[in-house]
């Protein structure tokens, strides 16, 4: 068997704890790799996995936390995209649907699960034919699918499925299926899987300059974001996977890149499950795009917007107008309207869209991706969508071949990531069938075992192992009944969490799933990770205060009427982990 396609088993494989973080710096300092990947979002993590499983020595560095940008702030869907189907971007939709199936069946069945959506029909006759024909194509365009095909409903049938719809909002409905994931957890697991296959993965590590020899990029100057220490790493090729920061990295070469990236802001709201009485998600047509109402762990995620963003890219802010817009759109179809008081959480993310020039609406820019080798030794990839991250990563590593392969007869090994399951996937279905037995064995409720399996798959035993010596780890975290204290500890011991914000915002989603937005959980979480991360009492207190200030600044930004005011309020929080800032930027 080709070792690159051998499944890595759970346990300590791919562990990214404090010891691994320190060891990674030692490996990077003065070292040499085949591929240095800049950017720890899903594309960068996917590229690290692709490169490592081809047998290339690989390093992945991220200035802040894994998935701290776009890849933790998406609509959390693996989908073909009905909007892109309507725009006749058939190759993109076909590609995305095939990736959706791979995730569900082979690569990440523990992290990606089916989700249904109801489209309320507003017009008799033509709309059912039009939408039905599109969904018929959607059901078949990606080839064989394990998801159910779409089905048509009468108005009564649609309202039985979603009882919160007001009668005047529809004349019938159509139900179809896609898939969803916790994007931050999925991205982090891709990165851990890359580490398990030999990649060096390190967060809180900035690229502040590129090393040049003549006209070639030969590596980068790295800086530890927390300590300020710097080192030099040589690489045969540097791969720029920084998304909305693409142009900043490109500028370090002094050359124009093959494309430019524009940032489009997307805002999502989180509301309690009991505010919408429905057995399915919703997809609604808006004036410029579509709006999703997505079931999410006993809650609903509602979004999104699509507007130009030209301010701080590390901390995009939702405005009062953004929130009112999303509420106004969903309230058009709800019998009992949602209000600002119903909103538990708000998050804003930036899509990295390939620019078509000034004056073009971001809603009209393509979600196709592009790869460009602007100078020898530097390749950039941008655009695309979360669902197609694996394809983007494959294409990006393929584009590195001129810098990696010597001689006319040399060939880069082909990508194998379509066959590589993520950590926790191997044996997941067999374990899921034993939920009751596992609950008795572990001494936790069946619902808790199901929760763990959907987050960690077959690594669930490793998450709970420390509870044998400390049974309090089997208790819920203070202020967050959905999460065990063991999960918070595991975030620090295995999942590269270095700060409290990493734990409450990305390893868990407490920051948007609770009305207190994580403030009530901060002290308990800090106490759990402090011994692992080596924090003294003063450091733990600073982390709690920094998190509190971050939440307060976010809340303040959401009261501002426009982007400028929201951005200023958001950046008022002291101690923010700032945006990527090159030495020559």
Coordinates of C-alpha atoms in Angstrom, one line a residue:
X1 CA 0.0 0.0 0.0
X2 CA 1.2 3.5 -0.8
X3 CA 2.1 4.9 2.6
X4 CA 0.7 8.3 1.6
X5 CA -2.8 6.8 1.4
X6 CA -2.6 4.8 4.6
X7 CA -5.2 6.0 7.2
X8 CA -3.6 7.5 10.3
X9 CA -5.2 6.1 13.4
X10 CA -6.4 8.3 16.3
X11 CA -4.5 8.8 19.5
X12 CA -1.5 11.0 19.7
X13 CA -1.1 11.1 15.9
X14 CA -1.4 14.7 14.7
X15 CA -1.3 16.0 18.3
X16 CA -0.8 19.8 18.3
X17 CA -0.1 20.7 22.0
X18 CA 2.3 23.0 23.7
X19 CA 5.2 20.6 23.4
X20 CA 4.6 20.2 19.6
X21 CA 4.3 24.0 19.3
X22 CA 7.7 24.5 20.8
X23 CA 9.2 21.7 18.8
X24 CA 7.8 23.1 15.6
X25 CA 9.7 26.4 16.1
X26 CA 12.9 24.5 16.6
X27 CA 12.2 22.6 13.4
X28 CA 11.5 25.8 11.5
X29 CA 14.4 27.9 12.7
X30 CA 17.2 27.6 10.1
X31 CA 15.5 24.7 8.5
X32 CA 14.7 23.6 5.0
X33 CA 11.4 22.3 3.5
X34 CA 10.0 21.6 0.1
X35 CA 6.9 23.6 0.6
X36 CA 6.1 26.5 3.0
X37 CA 2.4 27.2 3.2
X38 CA 1.3 30.6 4.5
X39 CA -2.2 30.7 5.9
X40 CA -3.9 28.3 8.3
X41 CA -7.4 28.4 6.8
X42 CA -9.1 25.5 5.1
X43 CA -7.2 26.0 1.8
X44 CA -3.8 26.2 3.6
X45 CA -4.6 23.2 5.8
X46 CA -5.8 21.3 2.8
X47 CA -2.6 22.2 0.9
X48 CA -0.5 21.0 3.8
X49 CA -2.3 17.7 3.8
X50 CA -2.0 17.4 0.0
X51 CA 1.7 18.1 0.0
X52 CA 2.6 15.9 3.0
X53 CA 0.7 12.9 1.5
X54 CA 2.7 13.3 -1.8
X55 CA 5.9 12.8 0.2
X56 CA 6.9 16.5 0.3
X57 CA 8.5 18.0 3.4
X58 CA 5.9 20.6 4.4
X59 CA 5.5 23.5 6.8
X60 CA 2.2 25.3 7.5
X61 CA 2.3 28.6 9.4
X62 CA -0.6 30.8 10.5
X63 CA -0.3 34.3 12.0
X64 CA -3.1 33.8 14.5
X65 CA -5.1 30.7 15.1
X66 CA -6.1 27.9 12.7
X67 CA -9.3 28.9 10.9
X68 CA -9.3 32.3 12.7
X69 CA -10.3 34.1 9.5
X70 CA -12.8 33.2 6.8
X71 CA -12.7 29.4 7.6
X72 CA -14.5 29.8 11.0
X73 CA -17.1 32.3 9.8
X74 CA -18.8 30.7 6.9
X75 CA -22.4 29.4 6.5
X76 CA -21.0 26.0 7.6
X77 CA -22.3 24.2 4.5
X78 CA -20.8 21.7 2.1
X79 CA -23.0 22.4 -0.9
X80 CA -23.0 22.8 -4.6
X81 CA -24.7 26.2 -4.4
X82 CA -28.1 26.7 -6.0
X83 CA -27.1 30.4 -6.6
X84 CA -24.2 29.3 -8.8
X85 CA -26.4 26.8 -10.6
X86 CA -28.8 29.6 -11.5
X87 CA -25.8 31.6 -12.7
X88 CA -25.0 28.6 -15.0
X89 CA -21.6 28.0 -13.3
X90 CA -22.1 24.3 -13.9
X91 CA -18.5 23.1 -13.6
X92 CA -18.2 24.8 -10.2
X93 CA -21.5 23.2 -9.0
X94 CA -20.5 19.8 -10.3
X95 CA -17.1 20.0 -8.6
X96 CA -18.7 21.1 -5.3
X97 CA -21.3 18.4 -5.3
X98 CA -18.6 15.7 -5.8
X99 CA -16.6 17.1 -2.9
X100 CA -19.8 17.1 -0.8
X101 CA -20.2 13.4 -1.4
X102 CA -16.5 12.7 -0.7
X103 CA -16.8 14.4 2.7
X104 CA -20.0 12.6 3.6
X105 CA -18.9 9.1 2.7
X106 CA -15.1 8.9 2.9
X107 CA -13.1 11.9 4.1
X108 CA -15.0 13.3 7.1
X109 CA -18.3 11.4 7.8
X110 CA -17.9 12.3 11.5
X111 CA -17.7 16.0 10.8
X112 CA -20.0 16.4 7.8
X113 CA -23.7 15.5 8.0
X114 CA -26.8 15.9 5.8
X115 CA -29.1 18.9 6.3
X116 CA -32.4 19.6 4.5
X117 CA -33.8 22.9 3.2
X118 CA -37.3 24.0 2.3
X119 CA -37.7 26.5 -0.5
X120 CA -41.1 28.3 -0.1
X121 CA -42.7 28.8 -3.5
X122 CA -44.3 32.2 -3.9
X123 CA -45.8 31.9 -7.4
X124 CA -48.0 29.2 -8.9
X125 CA -47.0 27.2 -11.9
X126 CA -43.8 28.6 -13.4
X127 CA -41.8 28.8 -10.2
X128 CA -42.4 25.2 -9.2
X129 CA -41.4 24.1 -12.7
X130 CA -38.3 26.4 -12.7
X131 CA -37.1 25.5 -9.3
X132 CA -37.9 21.8 -9.7
X133 CA -36.0 21.6 -12.9
X134 CA -33.0 23.2 -11.3
X135 CA -33.1 20.8 -8.3
X136 CA -33.4 17.8 -10.7
X137 CA -30.2 18.9 -12.2
X138 CA -28.7 19.6 -8.8
X139 CA -29.6 16.0 -7.7
X140 CA -27.7 14.5 -10.6
X141 CA -25.0 16.9 -11.6
X142 CA -22.4 15.6 -9.2
X143 CA -22.9 12.0 -10.0
X144 CA -24.1 9.3 -7.5
X145 CA -25.2 10.8 -4.2
X146 CA -26.1 9.3 -0.9
X147 CA -28.5 12.2 -0.1
X148 CA -32.2 12.0 -0.8
X149 CA -33.5 13.6 -4.0
X150 CA -35.7 16.7 -3.8
X151 CA -39.4 16.4 -3.3
X152 CA -42.4 18.8 -3.9
X153 CA -44.8 19.8 -1.2
X154 CA -48.2 21.5 -1.2
X155 CA -48.6 24.6 0.9
X156 CA -50.2 22.5 3.7
X157 CA -47.4 20.0 3.5
X158 CA -44.7 22.7 3.6
X159 CA -46.4 24.4 6.6
X160 CA -46.5 21.0 8.4
X161 CA -42.8 20.8 8.0
X162 CA -42.1 24.4 8.9
X163 CA -45.0 25.6 11.2
X164 CA -43.5 29.0 11.6
X165 CA -44.2 30.1 8.0
X166 CA -47.0 32.5 7.7
X167 CA -49.7 31.3 5.2
X168 CA -49.2 34.3 2.9
X169 CA -45.5 33.5 2.5
X170 CA -45.9 30.5 0.2
X171 CA -48.2 28.6 -2.2
X172 CA -46.2 25.4 -1.9
X173 CA -42.6 24.2 -1.3
X174 CA -39.7 22.1 -2.4
X175 CA -37.4 20.2 -0.1
X176 CA -33.8 19.3 -1.0
X177 CA -30.7 18.2 0.8
X178 CA -27.1 19.4 1.3
X179 CA -24.5 18.9 4.0
X180 CA -23.1 21.0 6.9
X181 CA -20.1 21.0 9.2
X182 CA -18.5 23.0 12.0
X183 CA -16.1 24.8 9.7
X184 CA -13.5 25.7 12.3
X185 CA -13.4 22.2 13.7
X186 CA -13.2 20.7 10.2
X187 CA -10.3 23.1 9.2
X188 CA -8.4 22.3 12.5
X189 CA -8.9 18.5 11.8
X190 CA -7.5 18.9 8.3
X191 CA -4.4 20.6 9.8
X192 CA -4.0 17.9 12.4
X193 CA -4.3 15.2 9.8
X194 CA -1.5 17.0 7.8
X195 CA 0.6 17.0 10.9
X196 CA -0.1 13.3 11.4
X197 CA 1.3 12.7 7.9
X198 CA 4.5 14.6 8.7
X199 CA 3.8 18.3 8.1
X200 CA 5.0 20.9 10.6
X201 CA 2.0 22.9 11.6
X202 CA 2.4 26.0 13.7
X203 CA -0.1 28.8 14.6
X204 CA 0.9 32.2 16.0
X205 CA 3.6 32.3 13.4
X206 CA 3.7 35.2 11.0
X207 CA 5.6 35.6 7.7
X208 CA 7.1 39.1 7.9
X209 CA 9.3 38.9 4.8
X210 CA 10.2 36.7 1.9
X211 CA 13.8 35.5 1.3
X212 CA 15.1 36.2 -2.2
X213 CA 18.0 35.0 -4.3
X214 CA 18.2 36.9 -7.6
X215 CA 14.6 36.7 -9.0
X216 CA 13.6 33.6 -6.9
X217 CA 11.8 33.3 -3.6
X218 CA 13.7 30.8 -1.5
X219 CA 11.9 31.0 1.9
X220 CA 10.6 33.4 4.5
X221 CA 11.4 35.3 7.7
X222 CA 9.0 34.0 10.4
X223 CA 8.0 35.7 13.6
X224 CA 6.4 34.2 16.7
X225 CA 3.3 36.3 17.2
X226 CA 3.4 35.8 20.9
X227 CA 7.1 36.2 21.8
X228 CA 8.4 38.3 18.9
X229 CA 11.2 35.8 18.2
X230 CA 12.2 35.6 14.5
X231 CA 13.8 32.9 12.4
X232 CA 14.5 32.1 8.7
X233 CA 13.1 29.1 6.9
X234 CA 14.3 28.1 3.5
X235 CA 11.8 26.5 1.1
X236 CA 11.9 25.4 -2.5
X237 CA 8.5 27.0 -2.9
X238 CA 6.3 29.3 -0.8
X239 CA 2.5 28.8 -1.3
X240 CA 0.4 31.8 -0.5
X241 CA -3.0 30.6 0.9
X242 CA -3.8 33.8 2.9
X243 CA -7.2 34.5 1.3
X244 CA -8.2 38.1 1.8
X245 CA -4.5 38.9 2.6
X246 CA -3.3 37.5 -0.7
X247 CA -2.4 40.9 -2.1
X248 CA -0.3 41.8 0.9
X249 CA 1.9 38.7 0.6
X250 CA 2.2 39.2 -3.1
X251 CA 3.4 42.8 -2.5
X252 CA 6.5 41.5 -0.6
X253 CA 7.9 40.3 -4.0
X254 CA 7.6 43.8 -5.5
X255 CA 5.8 42.2 -8.5
X256 CA 2.2 42.3 -9.6
X257 CA 0.3 39.1 -9.0
X258 CA -1.8 37.2 -11.5
X259 CA -5.0 38.3 -9.8
X260 CA -6.3 40.5 -7.0
X261 CA -8.6 39.6 -4.2
X262 CA -11.6 41.6 -2.9
X263 CA -13.2 41.0 0.5
X264 CA -16.9 40.5 0.8
X265 CA -18.5 40.7 4.2
X266 CA -21.0 38.0 5.2
X267 CA -22.9 38.4 8.5
X268 CA -24.8 35.5 10.3
X269 CA -27.1 35.6 13.3
X270 CA -27.6 32.8 15.8
X271 CA -31.1 32.4 17.4
X272 CA -32.6 29.8 19.8
X273 CA -34.3 26.8 18.3
X274 CA -37.6 27.5 19.8
X275 CA -38.0 30.8 18.0
X276 CA -38.5 29.0 14.7
X277 CA -40.8 25.9 14.7
X278 CA -39.4 23.8 11.9
X279 CA -38.2 20.3 11.1
X280 CA -36.0 21.6 8.3
X281 CA -33.8 24.5 7.3
X282 CA -35.0 27.2 4.9
X283 CA -33.6 28.9 1.8
X284 CA -35.1 32.2 0.8
X285 CA -34.5 34.3 -2.2
X286 CA -33.5 37.9 -1.5
X287 CA -33.1 40.9 -3.9
X288 CA -29.4 40.2 -4.4
X289 CA -28.7 36.7 -3.2
X290 CA -30.2 34.0 -1.0
X291 CA -30.7 33.7 2.7
X292 CA -30.3 30.5 4.7
X293 CA -31.9 29.4 7.9
X294 CA -29.7 26.5 9.0
X295 CA -30.4 24.2 11.9
X296 CA -27.3 24.3 14.2
X297 CA -27.0 22.3 17.5
X298 CA -30.4 23.3 19.0
X299 CA -30.2 26.7 17.4
X300 CA -30.6 28.4 14.0
X301 CA -27.9 30.1 12.0
X302 CA -29.4 32.8 9.7
X303 CA -27.4 34.5 6.9
X304 CA -25.9 35.9 5.0
X305 CA -25.1 39.4 3.7
X306 CA -22.8 40.1 0.7
X307 CA -21.2 43.6 0.9
X308 CA -17.8 45.1 0.1
X309 CA -15.4 45.4 3.1
X310 CA -12.3 47.6 2.9
X311 CA -11.4 47.9 6.6
X312 CA -9.6 45.7 9.1
X313 CA -9.5 42.2 7.7
X314 CA -8.6 40.3 10.8
X315 CA -11.7 41.5 12.7
X316 CA -14.6 42.2 10.4
X317 CA -17.5 43.7 12.2
X318 CA -21.3 43.4 11.8
X319 CA -23.2 46.6 12.0
X320 CA -26.7 47.4 13.4
X321 CA -27.8 47.7 9.7
X322 CA -26.4 44.2 8.9
X323 CA -28.4 42.7 11.7
X324 CA -31.6 44.5 10.9
X325 CA -31.2 43.5 7.2
X326 CA -30.9 39.8 8.1
X327 CA -33.9 40.0 10.5
X328 CA -35.9 41.9 8.0
X329 CA -35.3 39.3 5.3
X330 CA -36.2 36.2 7.4
X331 CA -39.2 38.0 9.0
X332 CA -40.8 38.3 5.6
X333 CA -41.8 34.6 5.9
X334 CA -42.2 34.1 9.6
X335 CA -45.6 34.3 11.3
X336 CA -44.0 35.5 14.6
X337 CA -41.1 37.9 13.7
X338 CA -37.7 37.7 15.3
X339 CA -36.4 40.7 17.2
X340 CA -32.9 41.8 18.3
X341 CA -33.7 40.3 21.7
X342 CA -33.8 36.9 20.1
X343 CA -30.3 37.1 18.8
X344 CA -27.8 34.9 20.8
X345 CA -24.8 35.5 18.7
X346 CA -23.5 37.4 15.6
X347 CA -20.5 36.6 13.5
X348 CA -19.0 38.3 10.4
X349 CA -16.6 36.7 7.9
X350 CA -14.9 37.8 4.7
X351 CA -15.1 35.9 1.4
X352 CA -11.9 36.2 -0.7
X353 CA -13.3 36.9 -4.1
X354 CA -11.3 37.2 -7.3
X355 CA -11.6 40.9 -8.3
X356 CA -13.1 42.0 -11.5
X357 CA -12.2 45.6 -10.9
X358 CA -13.8 48.6 -9.2
X359 CA -17.5 49.1 -9.4
X360 CA -18.4 45.4 -9.6
X361 CA -20.7 44.1 -6.9
X362 CA -19.2 41.4 -4.8
X363 CA -22.4 39.4 -5.2
X364 CA -21.6 39.1 -8.9
X365 CA -18.0 38.0 -8.5
X366 CA -17.2 34.4 -9.4
X367 CA -16.5 31.7 -6.7
X368 CA -14.1 30.0 -9.1
X369 CA -10.6 29.8 -7.7
X370 CA -7.3 30.8 -9.4
X371 CA -3.7 29.7 -9.0
X372 CA -0.8 31.8 -10.2
X373 CA 3.0 31.5 -10.1
X374 CA 3.9 35.2 -10.1
X375 CA 7.7 34.7 -9.6
X376 CA 9.9 31.6 -9.3
X377 CA 9.4 30.1 -5.9
X378 CA 6.0 31.8 -5.0
X379 CA 2.6 30.4 -5.9
X380 CA -0.7 32.0 -4.8
X381 CA -4.2 30.5 -4.7
X382 CA -7.4 32.4 -3.9
X383 CA -11.1 32.5 -4.7
X384 CA -13.2 29.4 -4.5
X385 CA -15.5 28.3 -1.7
X386 CA -15.2 26.3 1.4
X387 CA -16.7 23.2 -0.2
X388 CA -14.0 23.0 -2.9
X389 CA -11.0 23.5 -0.6
X390 CA -9.5 20.1 -1.4
X391 CA -9.6 20.8 -5.1
X392 CA -8.0 24.2 -4.6
X393 CA -5.3 22.6 -2.5
X394 CA -4.6 20.0 -5.1
X395 CA -4.4 22.5 -7.9
X396 CA -2.1 24.8 -5.8
X397 CA 0.4 22.0 -5.1
X398 CA 0.3 20.9 -8.7
X399 CA 1.2 24.5 -9.6
X400 CA 4.3 24.2 -7.4
X401 CA 5.7 21.5 -9.6
X402 CA 8.2 23.8 -11.6
X403 CA 9.9 24.7 -8.3
X404 CA 9.8 21.1 -6.9
X405 CA 10.7 18.9 -9.8
X406 CA 14.2 18.9 -11.4
X407 CA 14.8 17.8 -15.0
X408 CA 12.5 17.1 -17.9
X409 CA 11.8 13.5 -16.7
X410 CA 10.9 14.5 -13.2
X411 CA 7.3 14.3 -12.1
X412 CA 5.4 15.4 -9.0
X413 CA 3.5 12.6 -7.3
X414 CA -0.2 12.9 -7.9
X415 CA -2.6 14.1 -5.2
X416 CA -4.1 11.3 -3.1
X417 CA -6.3 13.4 -0.7
X418 CA -9.5 12.0 -2.2
X419 CA -8.6 8.8 -0.5
X420 CA -7.3 10.2 2.8
X421 CA -9.7 10.2 5.7
X422 CA -9.4 12.9 8.3
X423 CA -8.4 12.0 11.9
X424 CA -11.3 10.4 13.7
X425 CA -13.0 9.1 10.5
X426 CA -11.7 5.6 10.4
X427 CA -14.1 3.3 12.3
X428 CA -16.5 6.2 13.0
X429 CA -19.6 4.5 11.7
X430 CA -18.9 1.3 13.6
X431 CA -18.4 3.3 16.8
X432 CA -21.6 5.3 16.1
X433 CA -23.6 2.1 16.0
X434 CA -22.5 1.4 19.5
X435 CA -23.6 4.7 21.0
X436 CA -25.6 3.1 23.8
X437 CA -22.9 0.6 24.7
X438 CA -20.3 3.4 24.7
X439 CA -22.4 5.6 26.9
X440 CA -22.5 2.9 29.5
X441 CA -18.8 2.2 29.1
X442 CA -17.8 5.8 29.5
X443 CA -20.4 6.7 32.1
X444 CA -22.0 9.6 30.2
X445 CA -25.5 10.0 28.6
X446 CA -26.1 8.8 25.1
X447 CA -26.7 12.3 23.9
X448 CA -23.3 13.3 25.1
X449 CA -21.6 10.4 23.3
X450 CA -23.4 11.4 20.1
X451 CA -22.2 15.0 20.6
X452 CA -18.6 13.8 21.0
X453 CA -18.7 11.4 18.1
X454 CA -19.9 14.2 15.8
X455 CA -17.0 16.4 16.9
X456 CA -14.1 13.9 17.4
X457 CA -15.2 10.7 15.8
X458 CA -13.0 7.8 17.0
X459 CA -10.8 10.2 18.9
X460 CA -13.6 10.6 21.5
X461 CA -11.9 8.1 23.8
X462 CA -8.7 10.2 23.8
X463 CA -10.8 13.3 24.7
X464 CA -12.3 11.6 27.7
X465 CA -9.2 9.6 28.9
X466 CA -8.0 12.2 31.4
X467 CA -11.4 11.9 33.2
X468 CA -10.3 8.6 34.6
X469 CA -8.1 10.6 37.0
X470 CA -10.3 13.6 37.2
X471 CA -14.0 12.8 37.0
X472 CA -14.9 16.5 37.0
X473 CA -13.8 16.6 33.4
X474 CA -17.1 14.8 32.6
X475 CA -19.1 17.7 33.8
X476 CA -20.3 20.5 31.6
X477 CA -18.3 23.7 31.3
X478 CA -19.6 26.6 33.4
X479 CA -22.2 28.5 31.4
X480 CA -22.1 26.1 28.4
X481 CA -24.0 22.9 29.0
X482 CA -23.3 21.6 25.5
X483 CA -19.6 21.1 26.2
X484 CA -17.7 19.0 28.6
X485 CA -14.8 20.3 30.6
X486 CA -12.7 17.5 29.0
X487 CA -13.2 19.1 25.6
X488 CA -11.8 22.4 26.8
X489 CA -8.7 20.7 28.1
X490 CA -8.3 18.6 25.0
X491 CA -8.4 21.9 22.9
X492 CA -5.1 22.8 24.6
X493 CA -3.5 19.4 24.8
X494 CA -4.2 18.3 21.2
X495 CA -5.8 21.0 19.1
X496 CA -3.3 23.9 19.0
X497 CA -5.4 26.2 21.2
X498 CA -3.0 28.8 22.7
X499 CA -5.4 31.5 23.9
X500 CA -8.8 31.6 25.6
X501 CA -10.3 33.1 22.4
X502 CA -9.2 30.0 20.5
X503 CA -11.1 27.8 22.9
X504 CA -14.3 29.7 23.2
X505 CA -14.6 30.9 19.6
X506 CA -13.3 28.1 17.4
X507 CA -12.6 24.8 19.3
X508 CA -16.1 25.3 20.8
X509 CA -18.6 27.8 19.5
X510 CA -19.6 29.2 22.9
X511 CA -18.9 32.7 21.7
X512 CA -22.0 32.7 19.4
X513 CA -24.1 29.9 20.9
X514 CA -24.8 31.5 24.3
X515 CA -26.4 34.8 25.2
X516 CA -23.4 35.7 27.4
X517 CA -21.2 35.0 24.4
X518 CA -18.7 33.0 26.5
X519 CA -18.1 35.5 29.3
X520 CA -19.7 33.3 31.9
X521 CA -17.5 30.4 30.7
X522 CA -14.2 32.3 30.5
X523 CA -12.9 31.8 34.0
X524 CA -13.7 28.0 34.1
X525 CA -12.1 27.5 30.7
X526 CA -9.0 29.5 31.6
X527 CA -8.6 27.4 34.8
X528 CA -8.8 24.2 32.7
X529 CA -6.2 25.2 30.1
X530 CA -3.8 27.1 32.4
X531 CA -1.9 24.0 33.7
X532 CA -1.5 22.7 30.1
X533 CA -0.3 26.0 28.6
X534 CA 1.8 27.0 31.6
X535 CA -0.2 30.1 32.6
X536 CA 0.3 31.5 36.0
X537 CA -2.7 33.2 37.8
X538 CA -1.8 36.6 36.3
X539 CA -1.6 35.3 32.7
X540 CA -5.0 33.5 33.1
X541 CA -6.5 36.7 34.5
X542 CA -5.2 38.6 31.5
X543 CA -6.7 36.0 29.1
X544 CA -10.1 36.3 30.7
X545 CA -10.0 40.1 30.7
X546 CA -8.9 40.1 27.0
X547 CA -11.7 37.8 26.1
X548 CA -14.2 39.9 28.0
X549 CA -13.0 43.1 26.2
X550 CA -13.3 41.3 22.9
X551 CA -16.9 40.4 23.5
X552 CA -17.7 43.9 24.7
X553 CA -16.1 45.5 21.6
X554 CA -18.1 43.1 19.3
X555 CA -21.3 44.0 21.1
X556 CA -20.5 47.7 20.8
X557 CA -19.7 47.3 17.0
X558 CA -23.2 45.8 16.5
X559 CA -24.8 48.9 17.7
X560 CA -23.0 51.1 15.1
X561 CA -24.9 52.1 11.9
X562 CA -22.1 51.7 9.4
X563 CA -18.9 49.8 8.7
X564 CA -16.5 52.6 9.7
X565 CA -18.1 52.9 13.2
X566 CA -18.4 49.2 13.7
X567 CA -14.7 48.7 12.7
X568 CA -13.6 51.4 15.1
X569 CA -15.6 49.9 18.0
X570 CA -14.4 46.4 17.2
X571 CA -10.7 47.5 17.2
X572 CA -11.1 49.3 20.6
X573 CA -10.6 46.1 22.4
X574 CA -7.0 45.9 23.9
X575 CA -4.8 42.9 23.3
X576 CA -6.4 41.8 20.0
X577 CA -4.3 39.5 17.9
X578 CA -3.8 41.9 15.0
X579 CA -3.9 41.3 11.3
X580 CA -1.0 40.0 9.3
X581 CA 1.5 42.8 8.9
X582 CA 4.6 42.2 6.8
X583 CA 7.8 44.1 7.5
X584 CA 7.6 45.8 4.2
X585 CA 3.8 46.4 4.3

